[in-house]
Coordinates of C-alpha atoms and ligand atoms in Angstrom, one line a residue:
M19 CA 58.8 81.2 66.6
V20 CA 60.3 81.7 70.1
Y21 CA 63.5 80.0 69.0
V22 CA 63.8 82.2 65.9
L23 CA 63.4 85.3 68.1
L24 CA 65.9 84.0 70.5
L25 CA 68.4 83.3 67.7
V26 CA 67.9 86.8 66.3
A27 CA 68.5 88.3 69.7
L28 CA 71.6 86.2 70.3
A29 CA 72.9 87.1 66.8
S30 CA 72.3 90.8 67.4
L31 CA 74.1 90.6 70.7
A32 CA 77.1 88.8 69.2
A33 CA 77.2 91.4 66.3
A34 CA 77.1 94.2 68.8
V35 CA 80.0 92.7 70.8
V36 CA 82.1 92.1 67.7
L37 CA 81.4 95.5 66.3
R38 CA 82.2 97.3 69.5
H39 CA 85.4 95.4 69.7
F40 CA 86.6 95.4 66.2
L41 CA 85.1 98.5 64.6
P42 CA 88.0 100.7 65.7
L43 CA 90.3 98.4 63.7
L44 CA 88.2 98.8 60.6
R45 CA 88.5 102.5 60.6
N46 CA 91.0 103.7 58.0
H47 CA 93.6 105.1 60.4
D48 CA 97.4 104.7 60.7
L49 CA 97.0 103.2 64.1
P50 CA 100.0 102.1 66.1
K51 CA 100.8 98.4 65.8
G52 CA 99.5 96.1 68.5
S53 CA 96.8 93.6 69.4
F54 CA 93.3 94.0 70.8
G55 CA 93.5 90.6 72.7
W56 CA 90.4 88.9 73.8
P57 CA 86.9 90.2 73.1
L58 CA 85.7 92.6 75.9
I59 CA 88.6 92.0 78.4
G60 CA 91.2 92.7 75.7
E61 CA 94.7 92.5 77.2
T62 CA 93.7 94.0 80.6
I63 CA 94.6 90.9 82.7
G64 CA 98.2 90.7 81.3
F65 CA 98.6 94.5 81.6
L66 CA 97.7 94.4 85.3
G67 CA 100.2 91.6 86.1
A68 CA 102.4 92.5 89.1
H69 CA 106.2 92.9 88.8
P70 CA 109.0 94.4 90.9
S71 CA 108.7 98.2 90.8
N72 CA 112.2 98.7 89.4
T73 CA 111.4 96.5 86.3
T74 CA 109.2 97.2 83.3
G75 CA 107.3 93.9 83.8
G76 CA 106.8 91.0 81.3
F77 CA 103.7 92.5 79.5
L78 CA 105.3 95.8 78.6
Q79 CA 108.7 94.3 77.8
D80 CA 107.1 91.8 75.4
H81 CA 104.9 94.5 73.8
I82 CA 107.7 97.0 73.4
A83 CA 109.9 94.3 71.8
R84 CA 107.1 93.4 69.4
Y85 CA 105.5 96.7 68.5
G86 CA 107.8 99.5 69.8
T87 CA 107.3 102.0 72.6
V88 CA 103.8 103.1 71.4
F89 CA 101.3 100.4 70.7
K90 CA 97.6 99.8 70.6
S91 CA 95.7 97.5 72.8
H92 CA 92.3 97.0 74.4
L93 CA 92.4 97.9 78.2
F94 CA 89.8 98.6 80.9
G95 CA 87.0 98.0 78.3
A96 CA 88.2 100.5 75.7
P97 CA 90.5 100.7 72.7
T98 CA 93.7 102.1 74.0
V99 CA 97.1 103.6 72.9
V100 CA 99.8 102.7 75.4
S101 CA 102.8 105.1 75.4
C102 CA 106.1 104.1 76.8
D103 CA 107.6 107.0 74.8
E104 CA 109.0 110.0 76.6
E105 CA 108.0 112.5 73.8
L106 CA 104.4 111.2 73.5
N107 CA 104.0 111.1 77.3
H108 CA 105.1 114.7 77.5
F109 CA 102.8 115.7 74.6
V110 CA 99.8 114.0 76.2
L111 CA 100.4 115.5 79.7
H112 CA 100.9 119.0 78.3
N113 CA 97.8 119.0 76.2
E114 CA 95.3 118.4 79.0
E115 CA 91.7 119.6 78.1
R116 CA 92.9 120.6 74.6
L117 CA 93.6 117.3 72.9
F118 CA 93.4 114.9 75.9
Q119 CA 91.4 114.7 79.1
C120 CA 91.9 112.9 82.4
N121 CA 89.8 109.7 82.3
Y122 CA 90.2 107.2 85.2
P123 CA 88.4 103.9 84.9
G124 CA 85.0 103.6 86.6
P125 CA 86.2 101.6 89.7
I126 CA 88.8 104.2 90.5
R127 CA 86.2 107.0 90.2
T128 CA 83.8 104.9 92.4
I129 CA 86.4 104.6 95.1
L130 CA 87.9 108.1 95.0
G131 CA 84.5 109.8 94.7
D132 CA 83.1 112.4 92.3
S133 CA 84.8 115.3 94.0
S134 CA 88.3 114.0 93.8
T135 CA 90.8 116.4 92.1
L136 CA 92.3 113.4 90.4
V137 CA 89.0 112.6 88.5
V138 CA 87.2 116.0 88.0
T139 CA 87.7 118.0 84.8
G140 CA 87.3 121.5 83.4
E141 CA 86.4 124.4 85.7
R142 CA 85.8 122.2 88.8
H143 CA 89.3 120.8 88.4
R144 CA 90.8 124.3 88.2
Q145 CA 89.0 125.3 91.4
L146 CA 90.0 122.2 93.4
R147 CA 93.5 122.2 92.1
S148 CA 94.0 125.9 93.1
M149 CA 93.1 124.8 96.7
F150 CA 96.0 122.3 96.6
L151 CA 98.3 125.0 95.3
S152 CA 97.3 127.3 98.2
L153 CA 98.0 124.4 100.6
V154 CA 101.5 124.0 99.2
A155 CA 102.0 127.8 99.3
S156 CA 100.9 127.8 103.0
T157 CA 103.8 125.4 103.8
G158 CA 106.7 126.3 101.4
L159 CA 109.9 126.2 103.4
K160 CA 108.4 128.2 106.2
A161 CA 110.2 127.8 109.6
N162 CA 107.1 126.8 111.6
Y163 CA 106.0 124.2 109.1
L164 CA 109.6 122.7 108.9
A165 CA 109.9 122.6 112.7
S166 CA 106.7 120.7 113.0
L167 CA 107.7 118.3 110.2
D168 CA 111.1 117.8 112.0
E169 CA 109.3 117.1 115.3
S170 CA 107.0 114.5 113.6
A171 CA 109.9 112.7 111.9
R172 CA 111.9 112.8 115.1
S173 CA 109.0 111.4 117.3
V174 CA 108.2 108.5 114.9
V175 CA 111.9 107.4 114.7
A176 CA 112.2 107.8 118.5
S177 CA 109.2 105.5 119.1
W178 CA 111.3 102.5 117.9
R179 CA 113.6 102.8 120.8
G180 CA 114.0 99.3 122.4
L181 CA 112.5 97.5 119.4
D182 CA 114.6 94.9 117.5
T183 CA 112.3 94.5 114.5
I184 CA 109.6 96.7 113.0
S185 CA 107.2 96.3 110.1
F186 CA 108.4 99.3 108.2
C187 CA 105.4 99.9 106.0
E188 CA 103.2 100.2 109.0
E189 CA 105.6 102.6 110.7
A190 CA 106.1 104.6 107.5
R191 CA 102.4 105.5 107.4
K192 CA 102.6 107.2 110.8
F193 CA 104.8 110.1 109.8
P194 CA 102.9 111.4 106.7
Y195 CA 99.6 110.8 108.5
K196 CA 100.7 113.0 111.4
V197 CA 102.0 115.6 108.9
I198 CA 98.8 115.8 106.8
M199 CA 96.4 115.7 109.8
E200 CA 98.2 118.5 111.5
L201 CA 98.7 120.5 108.3
V202 CA 95.2 120.3 106.9
L203 CA 92.9 119.7 109.9
G204 CA 95.1 120.9 112.7
L205 CA 94.5 117.5 114.5
S206 CA 97.0 115.5 116.4
P207 CA 96.9 111.8 115.3
D208 CA 96.0 110.8 118.8
E209 CA 92.7 112.6 118.9
P210 CA 89.7 110.3 118.7
V211 CA 88.5 111.7 115.4
A212 CA 91.9 111.2 113.8
R213 CA 92.0 107.6 115.1
R214 CA 88.6 106.9 113.7
I215 CA 89.6 108.3 110.3
L216 CA 92.8 106.1 110.3
Q217 CA 90.8 103.0 111.1
E218 CA 88.5 103.6 108.2
Y219 CA 91.4 104.6 106.0
Q220 CA 93.0 101.2 106.5
I221 CA 89.9 99.5 105.3
F222 CA 89.8 101.9 102.4
M223 CA 93.4 101.2 101.3
K224 CA 92.8 97.4 101.3
G225 CA 90.0 98.1 98.8
V226 CA 92.1 100.3 96.6
I227 CA 94.5 97.5 95.9
S228 CA 91.8 94.8 95.6
F229 CA 89.8 93.5 92.6
P230 CA 87.0 96.1 91.9
I231 CA 83.7 94.2 92.4
T232 CA 81.0 95.9 94.4
I233 CA 79.5 92.6 95.8
P234 CA 78.8 93.3 99.5
G235 CA 81.6 92.0 101.7
T236 CA 84.4 92.2 99.1
P237 CA 87.3 94.5 100.1
F238 CA 86.3 96.8 97.3
A239 CA 82.7 97.2 98.5
R240 CA 84.0 97.7 102.1
A241 CA 86.4 100.3 100.9
V242 CA 83.6 102.3 99.1
K243 CA 81.6 102.2 102.4
A244 CA 84.7 103.2 104.4
R245 CA 85.3 106.2 102.1
K246 CA 81.7 107.3 102.7
R247 CA 82.2 107.0 106.5
I248 CA 85.5 109.1 106.3
S249 CA 83.6 111.6 104.3
E250 CA 80.8 111.8 106.9
T251 CA 83.3 112.1 109.7
M252 CA 85.0 114.9 107.8
E253 CA 81.7 116.6 107.4
R254 CA 80.9 116.4 111.1
F255 CA 84.4 117.7 111.8
I256 CA 83.8 120.7 109.5
E257 CA 80.5 121.5 111.2
E258 CA 82.2 121.3 114.6
R259 CA 85.0 123.6 113.5
K260 CA 82.5 126.1 112.2
R261 CA 80.8 126.2 115.6
N262 CA 84.2 126.6 117.4
P263 CA 86.1 128.9 115.1
S264 CA 88.8 129.6 117.7
K265 CA 90.1 126.1 117.3
Q266 CA 90.4 126.2 113.6
A267 CA 93.6 125.1 111.8
V268 CA 95.0 127.8 109.6
F269 CA 94.5 125.9 106.3
L270 CA 91.0 124.7 107.2
D271 CA 90.1 128.3 107.6
V272 CA 91.2 129.0 104.1
L273 CA 89.3 126.1 102.8
L274 CA 86.1 126.9 104.6
A275 CA 86.2 130.5 103.5
N276 CA 86.4 129.5 99.9
K277 CA 83.2 130.7 98.1
E278 CA 83.8 128.9 94.8
L279 CA 83.8 125.4 96.2
S280 CA 80.6 123.5 97.2
H281 CA 80.4 121.8 100.6
E282 CA 80.8 118.5 98.8
D283 CA 84.0 119.7 97.0
K284 CA 85.5 120.8 100.4
V285 CA 84.9 117.4 101.8
G286 CA 86.4 115.9 98.6
F287 CA 89.5 118.1 99.1
L288 CA 90.0 116.9 102.6
L289 CA 89.7 113.3 101.5
D290 CA 92.1 113.8 98.6
S291 CA 94.7 115.4 100.8
L292 CA 94.5 112.4 103.1
L293 CA 94.5 109.8 100.4
A294 CA 96.8 111.3 97.8
G295 CA 99.2 112.8 100.3
H296 CA 99.4 110.0 102.8
E297 CA 99.8 106.6 101.1
T298 CA 102.1 107.8 98.3
T299 CA 104.6 109.4 100.8
S300 CA 104.6 106.3 103.0
V301 CA 105.3 104.1 100.0
L302 CA 108.2 106.3 99.0
L303 CA 109.7 106.0 102.5
S304 CA 109.4 102.2 102.3
I305 CA 111.0 102.1 98.9
L306 CA 113.9 104.2 100.1
V307 CA 114.4 102.0 103.2
Y308 CA 114.3 98.9 100.9
F309 CA 116.9 100.2 98.4
L310 CA 119.1 101.8 101.0
G311 CA 119.0 98.5 103.1
K312 CA 120.7 96.8 100.1
S313 CA 123.3 99.5 99.7
P314 CA 125.5 100.1 102.8
N315 CA 127.9 102.4 100.9
I316 CA 125.1 104.7 99.9
V317 CA 123.8 104.8 103.5
E318 CA 127.3 105.7 104.7
Q319 CA 127.5 108.6 102.2
L320 CA 124.0 109.8 103.2
K321 CA 124.9 109.6 106.9
K322 CA 128.0 111.7 106.3
E323 CA 125.9 114.4 104.8
H324 CA 123.5 114.4 107.7
E325 CA 126.3 114.3 110.3
T326 CA 127.8 117.4 108.8
I327 CA 124.4 119.2 108.9
R328 CA 123.8 118.0 112.5
S329 CA 127.3 118.9 113.7
S330 CA 126.5 122.6 112.9
K331 CA 123.5 122.7 115.3
G332 CA 122.3 121.5 118.7
K333 CA 121.1 117.9 119.2
D334 CA 117.5 118.8 119.5
E335 CA 117.4 121.9 117.3
P336 CA 114.9 121.5 114.4
L337 CA 116.0 121.4 110.8
T338 CA 115.6 124.5 108.8
A339 CA 115.3 125.6 105.1
D340 CA 119.1 126.2 105.0
D341 CA 119.7 122.6 106.3
Y342 CA 117.3 121.3 103.6
R343 CA 119.2 123.1 100.9
K344 CA 122.4 121.4 102.0
M345 CA 120.9 117.9 101.6
E346 CA 122.2 117.5 98.0
Y347 CA 123.1 113.9 98.1
T348 CA 119.8 113.2 100.0
Q349 CA 117.9 114.7 97.0
R350 CA 119.7 112.3 94.7
V351 CA 118.7 109.4 96.9
I352 CA 115.1 110.6 96.8
S353 CA 115.0 111.1 93.0
E354 CA 116.5 107.6 92.6
G355 CA 113.8 106.2 94.9
L356 CA 111.1 107.9 92.8
R357 CA 112.7 106.6 89.6
C358 CA 113.1 103.0 90.8
G359 CA 109.9 103.0 92.9
N360 CA 107.4 104.0 90.2
I361 CA 104.8 104.8 92.8
V362 CA 102.4 106.0 90.1
K363 CA 103.2 103.8 87.1
L364 CA 100.8 105.4 84.7
V365 CA 98.1 108.1 84.3
H366 CA 94.8 107.7 82.5
R367 CA 93.7 109.9 79.6
K368 CA 91.4 109.8 76.6
A369 CA 91.8 111.6 73.2
L370 CA 89.2 114.4 72.7
K371 CA 89.7 114.4 68.9
D372 CA 91.6 112.5 66.2
I373 CA 95.2 113.3 66.9
T374 CA 98.1 112.6 64.5
Y375 CA 101.4 112.2 66.2
K376 CA 104.7 111.1 64.6
G377 CA 102.9 109.5 61.7
Y378 CA 100.2 107.5 63.6
V379 CA 96.7 108.5 64.5
I380 CA 95.1 108.3 68.0
P381 CA 91.4 108.2 67.3
A382 CA 89.0 110.4 69.2
G383 CA 87.5 108.7 72.2
W384 CA 90.4 106.2 72.6
K385 CA 92.0 105.7 75.9
V386 CA 95.7 106.9 76.1
L387 CA 97.9 105.6 78.8
P388 CA 101.2 107.4 79.3
I389 CA 103.4 104.9 81.2
L390 CA 105.6 107.1 83.4
G391 CA 107.4 104.1 84.8
A392 CA 108.4 102.6 81.5
V393 CA 110.4 105.8 80.6
H394 CA 112.1 105.6 84.1
L395 CA 113.3 102.1 83.2
D396 CA 114.3 102.7 79.6
P397 CA 118.0 102.0 79.1
S398 CA 118.2 104.7 76.4
H399 CA 117.4 107.3 79.1
H400 CA 118.9 105.8 82.2
V401 CA 122.0 103.6 82.2
E402 CA 121.5 100.2 84.0
P403 CA 117.9 101.4 84.8
E404 CA 117.2 98.6 87.3
Q405 CA 120.0 99.6 89.6
F406 CA 119.5 102.0 92.5
Q407 CA 122.4 104.5 91.8
P408 CA 121.8 108.0 93.3
C409 CA 125.1 109.1 91.8
R410 CA 123.5 109.1 88.3
W411 CA 121.8 112.4 89.3
E412 CA 125.1 114.2 90.0
G413 CA 125.0 117.5 88.0
L414 CA 121.6 116.7 86.5
N415 CA 118.4 118.6 86.8
Q416 CA 116.2 116.5 89.1
S417 CA 113.0 118.4 88.7
A418 CA 110.4 116.7 86.5
G419 CA 111.4 116.5 82.8
K420 CA 110.6 114.3 79.9
S421 CA 112.6 111.2 81.0
F422 CA 111.8 111.6 84.7
A423 CA 108.2 112.3 85.5
P424 CA 107.3 110.6 88.8
F425 CA 104.8 113.4 89.5
G426 CA 103.2 113.5 86.0
G427 CA 103.3 116.9 84.3
G428 CA 101.4 119.7 82.7
A429 CA 98.1 121.0 84.1
R430 CA 97.8 118.0 86.4
L431 CA 101.4 117.9 87.7
C432 CA 101.2 116.6 91.3
P433 CA 100.8 119.6 93.6
G434 CA 102.3 117.6 96.5
S435 CA 105.7 117.0 94.9
E436 CA 107.7 119.5 97.0
I437 CA 105.9 118.5 100.3
V438 CA 106.9 114.9 99.7
K439 CA 110.6 115.7 99.0
V440 CA 111.0 117.7 102.2
E441 CA 109.2 115.0 104.2
A442 CA 111.4 112.3 102.9
A443 CA 114.6 114.3 103.4
F444 CA 113.7 115.1 107.1
F445 CA 112.7 111.5 107.7
L446 CA 116.0 110.2 106.3
H447 CA 117.9 112.6 108.4
H448 CA 116.6 111.2 111.7
L449 CA 116.6 107.6 110.4
V450 CA 120.3 107.4 109.3
L451 CA 121.5 109.3 112.4
N452 CA 119.8 106.9 114.8
Y453 CA 119.7 103.5 113.2
R454 CA 121.4 100.9 111.0
W455 CA 118.9 98.4 109.6
R456 CA 118.9 95.0 107.9
M457 CA 116.3 93.2 105.9
D458 CA 116.6 89.5 106.7
D459 CA 113.9 88.3 104.5
E460 CA 113.8 90.1 101.2
D461 CA 110.4 91.7 100.6
V462 CA 110.5 93.2 97.2
P463 CA 108.4 96.3 96.2
M464 CA 105.8 94.8 93.8
L465 CA 103.9 97.0 91.4
H466 CA 100.3 95.9 91.0
Q467 CA 98.2 98.9 90.2
Y468 CA 99.9 100.1 93.3
V469 CA 103.3 99.4 95.0
E470 CA 103.0 96.9 97.8
F471 CA 105.4 95.0 100.0
K472 CA 103.8 91.6 100.6
K473 CA 105.2 91.1 104.1
G474 CA 105.0 94.8 105.1
L475 CA 108.9 95.2 104.9
P476 CA 110.1 93.8 108.2
I477 CA 113.5 95.3 109.2
Q478 CA 115.9 94.6 112.0
L479 CA 117.0 97.8 113.8
E480 CA 120.4 98.5 115.4
P481 CA 120.5 101.8 117.3
L482 CA 123.6 103.9 116.7
Ligands
LIG11 C1 105.8 110.2 96.3 C2 104.6 110.8 96.4 C3 103.7 111.2 95.3 C4 103.7 110.8 94.0 C5 104.7 109.8 93.3 C6 102.6 111.4 93.3 C7 102.3 111.3 92.0 C8 101.3 112.0 91.4 C9 101.0 111.9 89.9 C10 101.8 111.1 88.9 C11 99.9 112.7 89.7 C12 99.3 113.0 88.3 C13 98.1 112.2 88.0 C14 97.5 112.5 86.7 O1 98.1 113.2 85.9 O2 96.4 112.0 86.3 C15 99.5 113.2 91.0 C16 98.4 114.1 91.1 C17 98.0 114.5 92.3 N1 98.7 114.4 93.6 FE1 100.4 113.4 93.9 N2 102.0 112.2 94.2 C18 102.6 112.1 95.5 C19 102.3 112.8 96.6 C20 101.3 113.7 96.8 C21 101.0 114.5 98.0 C22 101.9 114.5 99.2 C23 99.8 115.2 97.8 C24 99.1 116.1 98.6 C25 99.5 116.9 99.6 C26 99.4 114.8 96.4 C27 98.2 115.3 95.8 C28 97.9 115.1 94.5 C29 96.7 115.6 93.9 C30 95.6 116.5 94.6 C31 96.8 115.3 92.5 C32 95.8 115.6 91.4 C33 96.3 116.9 90.7 C34 95.4 117.3 89.5 O3 94.7 116.5 88.9 O4 95.5 118.5 89.2 N3 100.3 113.9 95.9 N4 100.3 112.8 91.9

């Protein structure tokens, strides 16, 4: 009798697994072509395979060749439509909350926390996002902000004096960290609380790029704990600032005075600005140094632009909004870094209802993954897409569009995009005017879920 019951239980379990996996296929829909792969894990392992960031990677290349730029698959535990098509990507991004909704996988939500702007939806998203838009408005191209940005870039570059070799990825983190700490919390990175946050943040980042299992001791589990400690430190910091209002940073004042946001959301906002604003910018700087290091002619042209700007002002005079507007070639270099770097390869959405698009159906509840990077590397949009060629942007609109969307689009377009561009431009100014650099041992930007230089991008410096 026990055996019969056991058999029935096993058979039911098997039926449930098979149904969950294959039921979507049985529905009478014009689904895009594609394969569901293995039961449960689907094609997730192949999809997550690492590849150089300026290539599409074997998985997507193979699937696009077999099924076209839109195909079905089974990823992150759900039936999925993968889109490498600029039109569909645009359509998905611009129909947030109407037809599609942001839907990051469980491990990403665990690590970012429930109050992250990236994962919240609906009204809460609108409120948190509007805080980011006020942060951006508080900077703009205002003289004070630009002067402090200039000072931060200058001091990081100057700190390399006397060094032959540096690990660039580590150095690249210092500049955006300094900027975001000063901008949001009004803290110098040397203050004990800022140092403590940085230590925890480093543990956190190791977890973000690790395999997501919450067994104690794994990088992922340690990262979740580190995020909690950062959050507690931020909370204590907020309390301290409330007690000593005279010391408050301007933007922190705005945040604390906001009546719509809960205390938890305010802490979430501070964490987001640190996490979203810090790592992405430092990766962009590393990508630029990597591609420029391989292109001496581009560096020469860049240097000429910055020499002209500097020649019109004193040696120590800070850069201004006018100077920034003159950095036209620099902007092309940055756009090309964003295109080849693919810092955010894809975004996660789910379909809220059955959607018919160009003849195929995306069923309600399915995951939809617009792959921003695949469009950046599509030869029908960008000639010789794997080559770093800033001149391709000459005369073109470099703001986000259908075939160039490094910052996403629509209601969730990255609010930090302008901040990043100014940071990168000022950093390049001080870098090319002070150093030549060489990469002895090539350390390629690899795209896992996240761009990583395995060896930390060691470079040899030669002062000018
Ligand atoms: C090179 C640097 C950066 C890149 C490539 C980047 C890219 C992106 C992308 C693609 C998204 C859209 C995610 C989605 O649609 O699901 C996004 C969202 C976001 N980014 Fe950035 N980002 C960068 C820098 C920054 C900076 C400097 C900040 C903050 C100061 C920031 C804050 C955010 C926030 C808060 C969101 C969520 C927006 C929302 O859901 O409404 N990012 N970013």
